[in-house]
Amino acid sequence: MRTIVHDLQEQEFAGWAEGGQGELTVISANGTIRQCMGCFGCWTRTPGACVIRDGYNHLGELFSKSDELIIISKCMYGS
């Protein structure tokens, strides 16, 4: 399985998903993924699973099942 994580606009990303073989999972910056709050709930309350219920609370499991992980992101300096 291939997994692509990106923060591109949809028109910029259009060519990346074409022509792929096998199962493909695409995760984009479309406003559905909430940011980490630093609550440490993934360590204390639900070990290994994020407590934020945004549909992506099992990303670690998804990434472990991926044969190929492609991350496309802007390179920014923000210290």
mmCIF file with all atom_site columns, N, CA and C in Angstrom:
data_model
loop_
_atom_site.group_PDB
_atom_site.id
_atom_site.type_symbol
_atom_site.label_atom_id
_atom_site.label_alt_id
_atom_site.label_comp_id
_atom_site.label_asym_id
_atom_site.label_entity_id
_atom_site.label_seq_id
_atom_site.pdbx_PDB_ins_code
_atom_site.Cartn_x
_atom_site.Cartn_y
_atom_site.Cartn_z
_atom_site.occupancy
_atom_site.B_iso_or_equiv
_atom_site.pdbx_formal_charge
_atom_site.auth_seq_id
_atom_site.auth_comp_id
_atom_site.auth_asym_id
_atom_site.auth_atom_id
_atom_site.pdbx_PDB_model_num
ATOM 1   N N  . MET A 1 1  ? 0.837   -1.166 0.000   1.00 0.00 ? 1  MET A N  1
ATOM 2   C CA . MET A 1 1  ? 0.000   0.000  0.000   1.00 0.00 ? 1  MET A CA 1
ATOM 3   C C  . MET A 1 1  ? 0.888   1.238  0.000   1.00 0.00 ? 1  MET A C  1
ATOM 4   N N  . ARG A 1 2  ? 0.494   2.245  -0.788  1.00 0.00 ? 2  ARG A N  1
ATOM 5   C CA . ARG A 1 2  ? 1.191   3.533  -0.817  1.00 0.00 ? 2  ARG A CA 1
ATOM 6   C C  . ARG A 1 2  ? 0.385   4.544  -0.028  1.00 0.00 ? 2  ARG A C  1
ATOM 7   N N  . THR A 1 3  ? 1.064   5.379  0.724   1.00 0.00 ? 3  THR A N  1
ATOM 8   C CA . THR A 1 3  ? 0.418   6.459  1.454   1.00 0.00 ? 3  THR A CA 1
ATOM 9   C C  . THR A 1 3  ? 1.105   7.757  1.074   1.00 0.00 ? 3  THR A C  1
ATOM 10  N N  . ILE A 1 4  ? 0.307   8.755  0.705   1.00 0.00 ? 4  ILE A N  1
ATOM 11  C CA . ILE A 1 4  ? 0.832   10.069 0.359   1.00 0.00 ? 4  ILE A CA 1
ATOM 12  C C  . ILE A 1 4  ? 0.235   11.082 1.329   1.00 0.00 ? 4  ILE A C  1
ATOM 13  N N  . VAL A 1 5  ? 1.105   11.847 1.969   1.00 0.00 ? 5  VAL A N  1
ATOM 14  C CA . VAL A 1 5  ? 0.690   12.926 2.865   1.00 0.00 ? 5  VAL A CA 1
ATOM 15  C C  . VAL A 1 5  ? 1.172   14.219 2.213   1.00 0.00 ? 5  VAL A C  1
ATOM 16  N N  . HIS A 1 6  ? 0.251   15.183 2.010   1.00 0.00 ? 6  HIS A N  1
ATOM 17  C CA . HIS A 1 6  ? 0.661   16.418 1.337   1.00 0.00 ? 6  HIS A CA 1
ATOM 18  C C  . HIS A 1 6  ? -0.083  17.627 1.866   1.00 0.00 ? 6  HIS A C  1
ATOM 19  N N  . ASP A 1 7  ? 0.497   18.801 1.625   1.00 0.00 ? 7  ASP A N  1
ATOM 20  C CA . ASP A 1 7  ? -0.144  20.062 1.972   1.00 0.00 ? 7  ASP A CA 1
ATOM 21  C C  . ASP A 1 7  ? -0.312  20.948 0.741   1.00 0.00 ? 7  ASP A C  1
ATOM 22  N N  . LEU A 1 8  ? -0.414  20.332 -0.418  1.00 0.00 ? 8  LEU A N  1
ATOM 23  C CA . LEU A 1 8  ? -0.581  21.057 -1.673  1.00 0.00 ? 8  LEU A CA 1
ATOM 24  C C  . LEU A 1 8  ? -2.043  21.401 -1.909  1.00 0.00 ? 8  LEU A C  1
ATOM 25  N N  . GLN A 1 9  ? -2.271  22.362 -2.812  1.00 0.00 ? 9  GLN A N  1
ATOM 26  C CA . GLN A 1 9  ? -3.619  22.628 -3.283  1.00 0.00 ? 9  GLN A CA 1
ATOM 27  C C  . GLN A 1 9  ? -4.034  21.466 -4.180  1.00 0.00 ? 9  GLN A C  1
ATOM 28  N N  . GLU A 1 10 ? -5.327  21.237 -4.316  1.00 0.00 ? 10 GLU A N  1
ATOM 29  C CA . GLU A 1 10 ? -5.808  20.087 -5.093  1.00 0.00 ? 10 GLU A CA 1
ATOM 30  C C  . GLU A 1 10 ? -5.309  20.110 -6.537  1.00 0.00 ? 10 GLU A C  1
ATOM 31  N N  . GLN A 1 11 ? -5.263  21.282 -7.180  1.00 0.00 ? 11 GLN A N  1
ATOM 32  C CA . GLN A 1 11 ? -4.791  21.347 -8.566  1.00 0.00 ? 11 GLN A CA 1
ATOM 33  C C  . GLN A 1 11 ? -3.299  21.046 -8.666  1.00 0.00 ? 11 GLN A C  1
ATOM 34  N N  . GLU A 1 12 ? -2.523  21.363 -7.632  1.00 0.00 ? 12 GLU A N  1
ATOM 35  C CA . GLU A 1 12 ? -1.098  21.049 -7.623  1.00 0.00 ? 12 GLU A CA 1
ATOM 36  C C  . GLU A 1 12 ? -0.862  19.552 -7.436  1.00 0.00 ? 12 GLU A C  1
ATOM 37  N N  . PHE A 1 13 ? -1.751  18.900 -6.706  1.00 0.00 ? 13 PHE A N  1
ATOM 38  C CA . PHE A 1 13 ? -1.588  17.485 -6.382  1.00 0.00 ? 13 PHE A CA 1
ATOM 39  C C  . PHE A 1 13 ? -2.144  16.555 -7.461  1.00 0.00 ? 13 PHE A C  1
ATOM 40  N N  . ALA A 1 14 ? -2.960  17.040 -8.352  1.00 0.00 ? 14 ALA A N  1
ATOM 41  C CA . ALA A 1 14 ? -3.709  16.222 -9.302  1.00 0.00 ? 14 ALA A CA 1
ATOM 42  C C  . ALA A 1 14 ? -2.862  15.153 -10.006 1.00 0.00 ? 14 ALA A C  1
ATOM 43  N N  . GLY A 1 15 ? -1.652  15.445 -10.420 1.00 0.00 ? 15 GLY A N  1
ATOM 44  C CA . GLY A 1 15 ? -0.842  14.494 -11.169 1.00 0.00 ? 15 GLY A CA 1
ATOM 45  C C  . GLY A 1 15 ? -0.160  13.423 -10.336 1.00 0.00 ? 15 GLY A C  1
ATOM 46  N N  . TRP A 1 16 ? -0.046  13.621 -9.048  1.00 0.00 ? 16 TRP A N  1
ATOM 47  C CA . TRP A 1 16 ? 0.692   12.682 -8.204  1.00 0.00 ? 16 TRP A CA 1
ATOM 48  C C  . TRP A 1 16 ? -0.007  11.351 -8.024  1.00 0.00 ? 16 TRP A C  1
ATOM 49  N N  . ALA A 1 17 ? -1.314  11.332 -7.946  1.00 0.00 ? 17 ALA A N  1
ATOM 50  C CA . ALA A 1 17 ? -2.044  10.103 -7.640  1.00 0.00 ? 17 ALA A CA 1
ATOM 51  C C  . ALA A 1 17 ? -2.342  9.277  -8.880  1.00 0.00 ? 17 ALA A C  1
ATOM 52  N N  . GLU A 1 18 ? -2.160  9.835  -10.048 1.00 0.00 ? 18 GLU A N  1
ATOM 53  C CA . GLU A 1 18 ? -2.470  9.115  -11.279 1.00 0.00 ? 18 GLU A CA 1
ATOM 54  C C  . GLU A 1 18 ? -1.399  8.080  -11.598 1.00 0.00 ? 18 GLU A C  1
ATOM 55  N N  . GLY A 1 19 ? -1.825  6.994  -12.194 1.00 0.00 ? 19 GLY A N  1
ATOM 56  C CA . GLY A 1 19 ? -0.899  5.977  -12.671 1.00 0.00 ? 19 GLY A CA 1
ATOM 57  C C  . GLY A 1 19 ? -0.341  5.063  -11.609 1.00 0.00 ? 19 GLY A C  1
ATOM 58  N N  . GLY A 1 20 ? -0.790  5.203  -10.392 1.00 0.00 ? 20 GLY A N  1
ATOM 59  C CA . GLY A 1 20 ? -0.283  4.347  -9.325  1.00 0.00 ? 20 GLY A CA 1
ATOM 60  C C  . GLY A 1 20 ? -0.927  2.979  -9.365  1.00 0.00 ? 20 GLY A C  1
ATOM 61  N N  . GLN A 1 21 ? -0.208  1.983  -8.939  1.00 0.00 ? 21 GLN A N  1
ATOM 62  C CA . GLN A 1 21 ? -0.733  0.628  -8.883  1.00 0.00 ? 21 GLN A CA 1
ATOM 63  C C  . GLN A 1 21 ? -0.906  0.231  -7.432  1.00 0.00 ? 21 GLN A C  1
ATOM 64  N N  . GLY A 1 22 ? -1.911  -0.570 -7.173  1.00 0.00 ? 22 GLY A N  1
ATOM 65  C CA . GLY A 1 22 ? -2.159  -1.027 -5.818  1.00 0.00 ? 22 GLY A CA 1
ATOM 66  C C  . GLY A 1 22 ? -3.004  -0.039 -5.037  1.00 0.00 ? 22 GLY A C  1
ATOM 67  N N  . GLU A 1 23 ? -3.131  -0.300 -3.749  1.00 0.00 ? 23 GLU A N  1
ATOM 68  C CA . GLU A 1 23 ? -3.951  0.530  -2.885  1.00 0.00 ? 23 GLU A CA 1
ATOM 69  C C  . GLU A 1 23 ? -3.234  1.841  -2.574  1.00 0.00 ? 23 GLU A C  1
ATOM 70  N N  . LEU A 1 24 ? -3.980  2.937  -2.618  1.00 0.00 ? 24 LEU A N  1
ATOM 71  C CA . LEU A 1 24 ? -3.409  4.259  -2.375  1.00 0.00 ? 24 LEU A CA 1
ATOM 72  C C  . LEU A 1 24 ? -4.251  4.985  -1.336  1.00 0.00 ? 24 LEU A C  1
ATOM 73  N N  . THR A 1 25 ? -3.593  5.538  -0.315  1.00 0.00 ? 25 THR A N  1
ATOM 74  C CA . THR A 1 25 ? -4.248  6.362  0.685   1.00 0.00 ? 25 THR A CA 1
ATOM 75  C C  . THR A 1 25 ? -3.643  7.747  0.600   1.00 0.00 ? 25 THR A C  1
ATOM 76  N N  . VAL A 1 26 ? -4.496  8.775  0.490   1.00 0.00 ? 26 VAL A N  1
ATOM 77  C CA . VAL A 1 26 ? -4.033  10.153 0.391   1.00 0.00 ? 26 VAL A CA 1
ATOM 78  C C  . VAL A 1 26 ? -4.545  10.928 1.602   1.00 0.00 ? 26 VAL A C  1
ATOM 79  N N  . ILE A 1 27 ? -3.631  11.592 2.285   1.00 0.00 ? 27 ILE A N  1
ATOM 80  C CA . ILE A 1 27 ? -3.978  12.444 3.424   1.00 0.00 ? 27 ILE A CA 1
ATOM 81  C C  . ILE A 1 27 ? -3.544  13.849 3.057   1.00 0.00 ? 27 ILE A C  1
ATOM 82  N N  . SER A 1 28 ? -4.502  14.779 3.036   1.00 0.00 ? 28 SER A N  1
ATOM 83  C CA . SER A 1 28 ? -4.190  16.136 2.609   1.00 0.00 ? 28 SER A CA 1
ATOM 84  C C  . SER A 1 28 ? -4.583  17.155 3.674   1.00 0.00 ? 28 SER A C  1
ATOM 85  N N  . ALA A 1 29 ? -4.081  18.364 3.492   1.00 0.00 ? 29 ALA A N  1
ATOM 86  C CA . ALA A 1 29 ? -4.371  19.459 4.417   1.00 0.00 ? 29 ALA A CA 1
ATOM 87  C C  . ALA A 1 29 ? -5.692  20.102 4.017   1.00 0.00 ? 29 ALA A C  1
ATOM 88  N N  . ASN A 1 30 ? -6.772  19.366 4.223   1.00 0.00 ? 30 ASN A N  1
ATOM 89  C CA . ASN A 1 30 ? -8.087  19.870 3.820   1.00 0.00 ? 30 ASN A CA 1
ATOM 90  C C  . ASN A 1 30 ? -8.916  20.354 5.002   1.00 0.00 ? 30 ASN A C  1
ATOM 91  N N  . GLY A 1 31 ? -8.293  20.527 6.152   1.00 0.00 ? 31 GLY A N  1
ATOM 92  C CA . GLY A 1 31 ? -8.974  21.056 7.319   1.00 0.00 ? 31 GLY A CA 1
ATOM 93  C C  . GLY A 1 31 ? -9.609  20.019 8.225   1.00 0.00 ? 31 GLY A C  1
ATOM 94  N N  . THR A 1 32 ? -9.495  18.727 7.902   1.00 0.00 ? 32 THR A N  1
ATOM 95  C CA . THR A 1 32 ? -10.113 17.698 8.732   1.00 0.00 ? 32 THR A CA 1
ATOM 96  C C  . THR A 1 32 ? -9.188  17.159 9.811   1.00 0.00 ? 32 THR A C  1
ATOM 97  N N  . ILE A 1 33 ? -7.881  17.377 9.675   1.00 0.00 ? 33 ILE A N  1
ATOM 98  C CA . ILE A 1 33 ? -6.929  16.892 10.667  1.00 0.00 ? 33 ILE A CA 1
ATOM 99  C C  . ILE A 1 33 ? -6.669  18.016 11.667  1.00 0.00 ? 33 ILE A C  1
ATOM 100 N N  . ARG A 1 34 ? -6.903  17.754 12.925  1.00 0.00 ? 34 ARG A N  1
ATOM 101 C CA . ARG A 1 34 ? -6.653  18.745 13.970  1.00 0.00 ? 34 ARG A CA 1
ATOM 102 C C  . ARG A 1 34 ? -5.208  18.628 14.448  1.00 0.00 ? 34 ARG A C  1
ATOM 103 N N  . GLN A 1 35 ? -4.672  19.730 14.915  1.00 0.00 ? 35 GLN A N  1
ATOM 104 C CA . GLN A 1 35 ? -3.288  19.751 15.386  1.00 0.00 ? 35 GLN A CA 1
ATOM 105 C C  . GLN A 1 35 ? -3.166  19.095 16.756  1.00 0.00 ? 35 GLN A C  1
ATOM 106 N N  . CYS A 1 36 ? -1.974  18.610 17.036  1.00 0.00 ? 36 CYS A N  1
ATOM 107 C CA . CYS A 1 36 ? -1.678  18.047 18.350  1.00 0.00 ? 36 CYS A CA 1
ATOM 108 C C  . CYS A 1 36 ? -1.815  19.137 19.404  1.00 0.00 ? 36 CYS A C  1
ATOM 109 N N  . MET A 1 37 ? -2.486  18.804 20.506  1.00 0.00 ? 37 MET A N  1
ATOM 110 C CA . MET A 1 37 ? -2.682  19.761 21.596  1.00 0.00 ? 37 MET A CA 1
ATOM 111 C C  . MET A 1 37 ? -1.620  19.607 22.677  1.00 0.00 ? 37 MET A C  1
ATOM 112 N N  . GLY A 1 38 ? -0.785  18.581 22.574  1.00 0.00 ? 38 GLY A N  1
ATOM 113 C CA . GLY A 1 38 ? 0.237   18.344 23.575  1.00 0.00 ? 38 GLY A CA 1
ATOM 114 C C  . GLY A 1 38 ? -0.329  17.849 24.894  1.00 0.00 ? 38 GLY A C  1
ATOM 115 N N  . CYS A 1 39 ? -1.451  17.139 24.836  1.00 0.00 ? 39 CYS A N  1
ATOM 116 C CA . CYS A 1 39 ? -2.118  16.698 26.066  1.00 0.00 ? 39 CYS A CA 1
ATOM 117 C C  . CYS A 1 39 ? -1.532  15.397 26.625  1.00 0.00 ? 39 CYS A C  1
ATOM 118 N N  . PHE A 1 40 ? -0.732  14.706 25.836  1.00 0.00 ? 40 PHE A N  1
ATOM 119 C CA . PHE A 1 40 ? -0.109  13.430 26.200  1.00 0.00 ? 40 PHE A CA 1
ATOM 120 C C  . PHE A 1 40 ? -1.139  12.322 26.465  1.00 0.00 ? 40 PHE A C  1
ATOM 121 N N  . GLY A 1 41 ? -2.374  12.517 25.978  1.00 0.00 ? 41 GLY A N  1
ATOM 122 C CA . GLY A 1 41 ? -3.401  11.482 26.103  1.00 0.00 ? 41 GLY A CA 1
ATOM 123 C C  . GLY A 1 41 ? -3.019  10.216 25.359  1.00 0.00 ? 41 GLY A C  1
ATOM 124 N N  . CYS A 1 42 ? -2.252  10.365 24.289  1.00 0.00 ? 42 CYS A N  1
ATOM 125 C CA . CYS A 1 42 ? -1.810  9.196  23.520  1.00 0.00 ? 42 CYS A CA 1
ATOM 126 C C  . CYS A 1 42 ? -0.803  8.363  24.306  1.00 0.00 ? 42 CYS A C  1
ATOM 127 N N  . TRP A 1 43 ? -0.243  8.928  25.356  1.00 0.00 ? 43 TRP A N  1
ATOM 128 C CA . TRP A 1 43 ? 0.704   8.221  26.213  1.00 0.00 ? 43 TRP A CA 1
ATOM 129 C C  . TRP A 1 43 ? 0.035   7.689  27.472  1.00 0.00 ? 43 TRP A C  1
ATOM 130 N N  . THR A 1 44 ? -0.880  8.494  28.030  1.00 0.00 ? 44 THR A N  1
ATOM 131 C CA . THR A 1 44 ? -1.424  8.152  29.343  1.00 0.00 ? 44 THR A CA 1
ATOM 132 C C  . THR A 1 44 ? -2.803  7.513  29.307  1.00 0.00 ? 44 THR A C  1
ATOM 133 N N  . ARG A 1 45 ? -3.738  8.070  28.528  1.00 0.00 ? 45 ARG A N  1
ATOM 134 C CA . ARG A 1 45 ? -5.114  7.564  28.522  1.00 0.00 ? 45 ARG A CA 1
ATOM 135 C C  . ARG A 1 45 ? -5.339  6.441  27.526  1.00 0.00 ? 45 ARG A C  1
ATOM 136 N N  . THR A 1 46 ? -4.812  6.586  26.319  1.00 0.00 ? 46 THR A N  1
ATOM 137 C CA . THR A 1 46 ? -5.003  5.582  25.268  1.00 0.00 ? 46 THR A CA 1
ATOM 138 C C  . THR A 1 46 ? -3.661  5.295  24.614  1.00 0.00 ? 46 THR A C  1
ATOM 139 N N  . PRO A 1 47 ? -2.780  4.543  25.248  1.00 0.00 ? 47 PRO A N  1
ATOM 140 C CA . PRO A 1 47 ? -1.427  4.339  24.742  1.00 0.00 ? 47 PRO A CA 1
ATOM 141 C C  . PRO A 1 47 ? -1.391  3.919  23.260  1.00 0.00 ? 47 PRO A C  1
ATOM 142 N N  . GLY A 1 48 ? -0.701  4.730  22.472  1.00 0.00 ? 48 GLY A N  1
ATOM 143 C CA . GLY A 1 48 ? -0.523  4.429  21.067  1.00 0.00 ? 48 GLY A CA 1
ATOM 144 C C  . GLY A 1 48 ? -1.599  4.972  20.151  1.00 0.00 ? 48 GLY A C  1
ATOM 145 N N  . ALA A 1 49 ? -2.653  5.565  20.690  1.00 0.00 ? 49 ALA A N  1
ATOM 146 C CA . ALA A 1 49 ? -3.732  6.113  19.853  1.00 0.00 ? 49 ALA A CA 1
ATOM 147 C C  . ALA A 1 49 ? -4.038  7.531  20.310  1.00 0.00 ? 49 ALA A C  1
ATOM 148 N N  . CYS A 1 50 ? -4.145  8.429  19.367  1.00 0.00 ? 50 CYS A N  1
ATOM 149 C CA . CYS A 1 50 ? -4.451  9.829  19.668  1.00 0.00 ? 50 CYS A CA 1
ATOM 150 C C  . CYS A 1 50 ? -5.873  9.946  20.214  1.00 0.00 ? 50 CYS A C  1
ATOM 151 N N  . VAL A 1 51 ? -6.056  10.805 21.202  1.00 0.00 ? 51 VAL A N  1
ATOM 152 C CA . VAL A 1 51 ? -7.376  10.995 21.806  1.00 0.00 ? 51 VAL A CA 1
ATOM 153 C C  . VAL A 1 51 ? -8.235  11.977 21.019  1.00 0.00 ? 51 VAL A C  1
ATOM 154 N N  . ILE A 1 52 ? -7.654  12.699 20.074  1.00 0.00 ? 52 ILE A N  1
ATOM 155 C CA . ILE A 1 52 ? -8.416  13.625 19.237  1.00 0.00 ? 52 ILE A CA 1
ATOM 156 C C  . ILE A 1 52 ? -9.169  12.791 18.201  1.00 0.00 ? 52 ILE A C  1
ATOM 157 N N  . ARG A 1 53 ? -10.470 12.904 18.182  1.00 0.00 ? 53 ARG A N  1
ATOM 158 C CA . ARG A 1 53 ? -11.313 12.107 17.276  1.00 0.00 ? 53 ARG A CA 1
ATOM 159 C C  . ARG A 1 53 ? -11.604 12.879 15.992  1.00 0.00 ? 53 ARG A C  1
ATOM 160 N N  . ASP A 1 54 ? -10.602 12.935 15.117  1.00 0.00 ? 54 ASP A N  1
ATOM 161 C CA . ASP A 1 54 ? -10.774 13.626 13.842  1.00 0.00 ? 54 ASP A CA 1
ATOM 162 C C  . ASP A 1 54 ? -10.725 12.658 12.666  1.00 0.00 ? 54 ASP A C  1
ATOM 163 N N  . GLY A 1 55 ? -10.740 11.363 12.947  1.00 0.00 ? 55 GLY A N  1
ATOM 164 C CA . GLY A 1 55 ? -10.684 10.368 11.886  1.00 0.00 ? 55 GLY A CA 1
ATOM 165 C C  . GLY A 1 55 ? -9.278  9.898  11.565  1.00 0.00 ? 55 GLY A C  1
ATOM 166 N N  . TYR A 1 56 ? -8.280  10.554 12.142  1.00 0.00 ? 56 TYR A N  1
ATOM 167 C CA . TYR A 1 56 ? -6.888  10.212 11.874  1.00 0.00 ? 56 TYR A CA 1
ATOM 168 C C  . TYR A 1 56 ? -6.165  9.802  13.152  1.00 0.00 ? 56 TYR A C  1
ATOM 169 N N  . ASN A 1 57 ? -6.898  9.296  14.137  1.00 0.00 ? 57 ASN A N  1
ATOM 170 C CA . ASN A 1 57 ? -6.290  8.961  15.415  1.00 0.00 ? 57 ASN A CA 1
ATOM 171 C C  . ASN A 1 57 ? -5.490  7.657  15.370  1.00 0.00 ? 57 ASN A C  1
ATOM 172 N N  . HIS A 1 58 ? -5.455  6.975  14.240  1.00 0.00 ? 58 HIS A N  1
ATOM 173 C CA . HIS A 1 58 ? -4.666  5.750  14.113  1.00 0.00 ? 58 HIS A CA 1
ATOM 174 C C  . HIS A 1 58 ? -3.663  5.863  12.955  1.00 0.00 ? 58 HIS A C  1
ATOM 175 N N  . LEU A 1 59 ? -3.052  7.047  12.824  1.00 0.00 ? 59 LEU A N  1
ATOM 176 C CA . LEU A 1 59 ? -2.079  7.246  11.753  1.00 0.00 ? 59 LEU A CA 1
ATOM 177 C C  . LEU A 1 59 ? -0.867  6.343  11.901  1.00 0.00 ? 59 LEU A C  1
ATOM 178 N N  . GLY A 1 60 ? -0.433  6.078  13.112  1.00 0.00 ? 60 GLY A N  1
ATOM 179 C CA . GLY A 1 60 ? 0.719   5.198  13.328  1.00 0.00 ? 60 GLY A CA 1
ATOM 180 C C  . GLY A 1 60 ? 0.480   3.828  12.747  1.00 0.00 ? 60 GLY A C  1
ATOM 181 N N  . GLU A 1 61 ? -0.710  3.291  12.964  1.00 0.00 ? 61 GLU A N  1
ATOM 182 C CA . GLU A 1 61 ? -1.062  1.982  12.415  1.00 0.00 ? 61 GLU A CA 1
ATOM 183 C C  . GLU A 1 61 ? -1.105  2.033  10.892  1.00 0.00 ? 61 GLU A C  1
ATOM 184 N N  . LEU A 1 62 ? -1.686  3.105  10.334  1.00 0.00 ? 62 LEU A N  1
ATOM 185 C CA . LEU A 1 62 ? -1.738  3.255  8.881   1.00 0.00 ? 62 LEU A CA 1
ATOM 186 C C  . LEU A 1 62 ? -0.338  3.305  8.286   1.00 0.00 ? 62 LEU A C  1
ATOM 187 N N  . PHE A 1 63 ? 0.551   4.101  8.909   1.00 0.00 ? 63 PHE A N  1
ATOM 188 C CA . PHE A 1 63 ? 1.920   4.209  8.405   1.00 0.00 ? 63 PHE A CA 1
ATOM 189 C C  . PHE A 1 63 ? 2.666   2.881  8.504   1.00 0.00 ? 63 PHE A C  1
ATOM 190 N N  . SER A 1 64 ? 2.411   2.097  9.541   1.00 0.00 ? 64 SER A N  1
ATOM 191 C CA . SER A 1 64 ? 3.111   0.818  9.693   1.00 0.00 ? 64 SER A CA 1
ATOM 192 C C  . SER A 1 64 ? 2.691   -0.186 8.636   1.00 0.00 ? 64 SER A C  1
ATOM 193 N N  . LYS A 1 65 ? 1.495   -0.035 8.078   1.00 0.00 ? 65 LYS A N  1
ATOM 194 C CA . LYS A 1 65 ? 1.011   -0.947 7.043   1.00 0.00 ? 65 LYS A CA 1
ATOM 195 C C  . LYS A 1 65 ? 1.398   -0.495 5.637   1.00 0.00 ? 65 LYS A C  1
ATOM 196 N N  . SER A 1 66 ? 1.965   0.686  5.520   1.00 0.00 ? 66 SER A N  1
ATOM 197 C CA . SER A 1 66 ? 2.336   1.231  4.216   1.00 0.00 ? 66 SER A CA 1
ATOM 198 C C  . SER A 1 66 ? 3.680   0.676  3.765   1.00 0.00 ? 66 SER A C  1
ATOM 199 N N  . ASP A 1 67 ? 3.716   0.266  2.517   1.00 0.00 ? 67 ASP A N  1
ATOM 200 C CA . ASP A 1 67 ? 4.979   -0.163 1.919   1.00 0.00 ? 67 ASP A CA 1
ATOM 201 C C  . ASP A 1 67 ? 5.804   1.050  1.498   1.00 0.00 ? 67 ASP A C  1
ATOM 202 N N  . GLU A 1 68 ? 5.083   2.108  1.130   1.00 0.00 ? 68 GLU A N  1
ATOM 203 C CA . GLU A 1 68 ? 5.737   3.316  0.643   1.00 0.00 ? 68 GLU A CA 1
ATOM 204 C C  . GLU A 1 68 ? 5.022   4.515  1.247   1.00 0.00 ? 68 GLU A C  1
ATOM 205 N N  . LEU A 1 69 ? 5.765   5.418  1.877   1.00 0.00 ? 69 LEU A N  1
ATOM 206 C CA . LEU A 1 69 ? 5.216   6.630  2.471   1.00 0.00 ? 69 LEU A CA 1
ATOM 207 C C  . LEU A 1 69 ? 5.873   7.819  1.798   1.00 0.00 ? 69 LEU A C  1
ATOM 208 N N  . ILE A 1 70 ? 5.060   8.652  1.150   1.00 0.00 ? 70 ILE A N  1
ATOM 209 C CA . ILE A 1 70 ? 5.554   9.830  0.446   1.00 0.00 ? 70 ILE A CA 1
ATOM 210 C C  . ILE A 1 70 ? 5.003   11.054 1.158   1.00 0.00 ? 70 ILE A C  1
ATOM 211 N N  . ILE A 1 71 ? 5.885   11.957 1.581   1.00 0.00 ? 71 ILE A N  1
ATOM 212 C CA . ILE A 1 71 ? 5.477   13.186 2.243   1.00 0.00 ? 71 ILE A CA 1
ATOM 213 C C  . ILE A 1 71 ? 5.882   14.345 1.350   1.00 0.00 ? 71 ILE A C  1
ATOM 214 N N  . ILE A 1 72 ? 4.894   15.136 0.956   1.00 0.00 ? 72 ILE A N  1
ATOM 215 C CA . ILE A 1 72 ? 5.129   16.295 0.099   1.00 0.00 ? 72 ILE A CA 1
ATOM 216 C C  . ILE A 1 72 ? 4.733   17.516 0.916   1.00 0.00 ? 72 ILE A C  1
ATOM 217 N N  . SER A 1 73 ? 5.709   18.381 1.224   1.00 0.00 ? 73 SER A N  1
ATOM 218 C CA . SER A 1 73 ? 5.418   19.525 2.079   1.00 0.00 ? 73 SER A CA 1
ATOM 219 C C  . SER A 1 73 ? 6.334   20.700 1.739   1.00 0.00 ? 73 SER A C  1
ATOM 220 N N  . LYS A 1 74 ? 5.840   21.878 2.034   1.00 0.00 ? 74 LYS A N  1
ATOM 221 C CA . LYS A 1 74 ? 6.663   23.076 1.874   1.00 0.00 ? 74 LYS A CA 1
ATOM 222 C C  . LYS A 1 74 ? 7.828   22.997 2.854   1.00 0.00 ? 74 LYS A C  1
ATOM 223 N N  . CYS A 1 75 ? 8.949   23.497 2.457   1.00 0.00 ? 75 CYS A N  1
ATOM 224 C CA . CYS A 1 75 ? 10.100  23.563 3.338   1.00 0.00 ? 75 CYS A CA 1
ATOM 225 C C  . CYS A 1 75 ? 10.205  24.995 3.842   1.00 0.00 ? 75 CYS A C  1
ATOM 226 N N  . MET A 1 76 ? 9.893   25.163 5.121   1.00 0.00 ? 76 MET A N  1
ATOM 227 C CA . MET A 1 76 ? 9.867   26.516 5.683   1.00 0.00 ? 76 MET A CA 1
ATOM 228 C C  . MET A 1 76 ? 10.700  26.562 6.959   1.00 0.00 ? 76 MET A C  1
ATOM 229 N N  . TYR A 1 77 ? 11.332  27.688 7.189   1.00 0.00 ? 77 TYR A N  1
ATOM 230 C CA . TYR A 1 77 ? 12.071  27.883 8.429   1.00 0.00 ? 77 TYR A CA 1
ATOM 231 C C  . TYR A 1 77 ? 11.151  28.628 9.371   1.00 0.00 ? 77 TYR A C  1
ATOM 232 N N  . GLY A 1 78 ? 10.935  28.098 10.553  1.00 0.00 ? 78 GLY A N  1
ATOM 233 C CA . GLY A 1 78 ? 10.018  28.750 11.458  1.00 0.00 ? 78 GLY A CA 1
ATOM 234 C C  . GLY A 1 78 ? 10.460  28.729 12.897  1.00 0.00 ? 78 GLY A C  1
ATOM 235 N N  . SER A 1 79 ? 11.546  28.105 13.207  1.00 0.00 ? 79 SER A N  1
ATOM 236 C CA . SER A 1 79 ? 12.029  27.919 14.571  1.00 0.00 ? 79 SER A CA 1
ATOM 237 C C  . SER A 1 79 ? 10.921  28.163 15.520  1.00 0.00 ? 79 SER A C  1
#
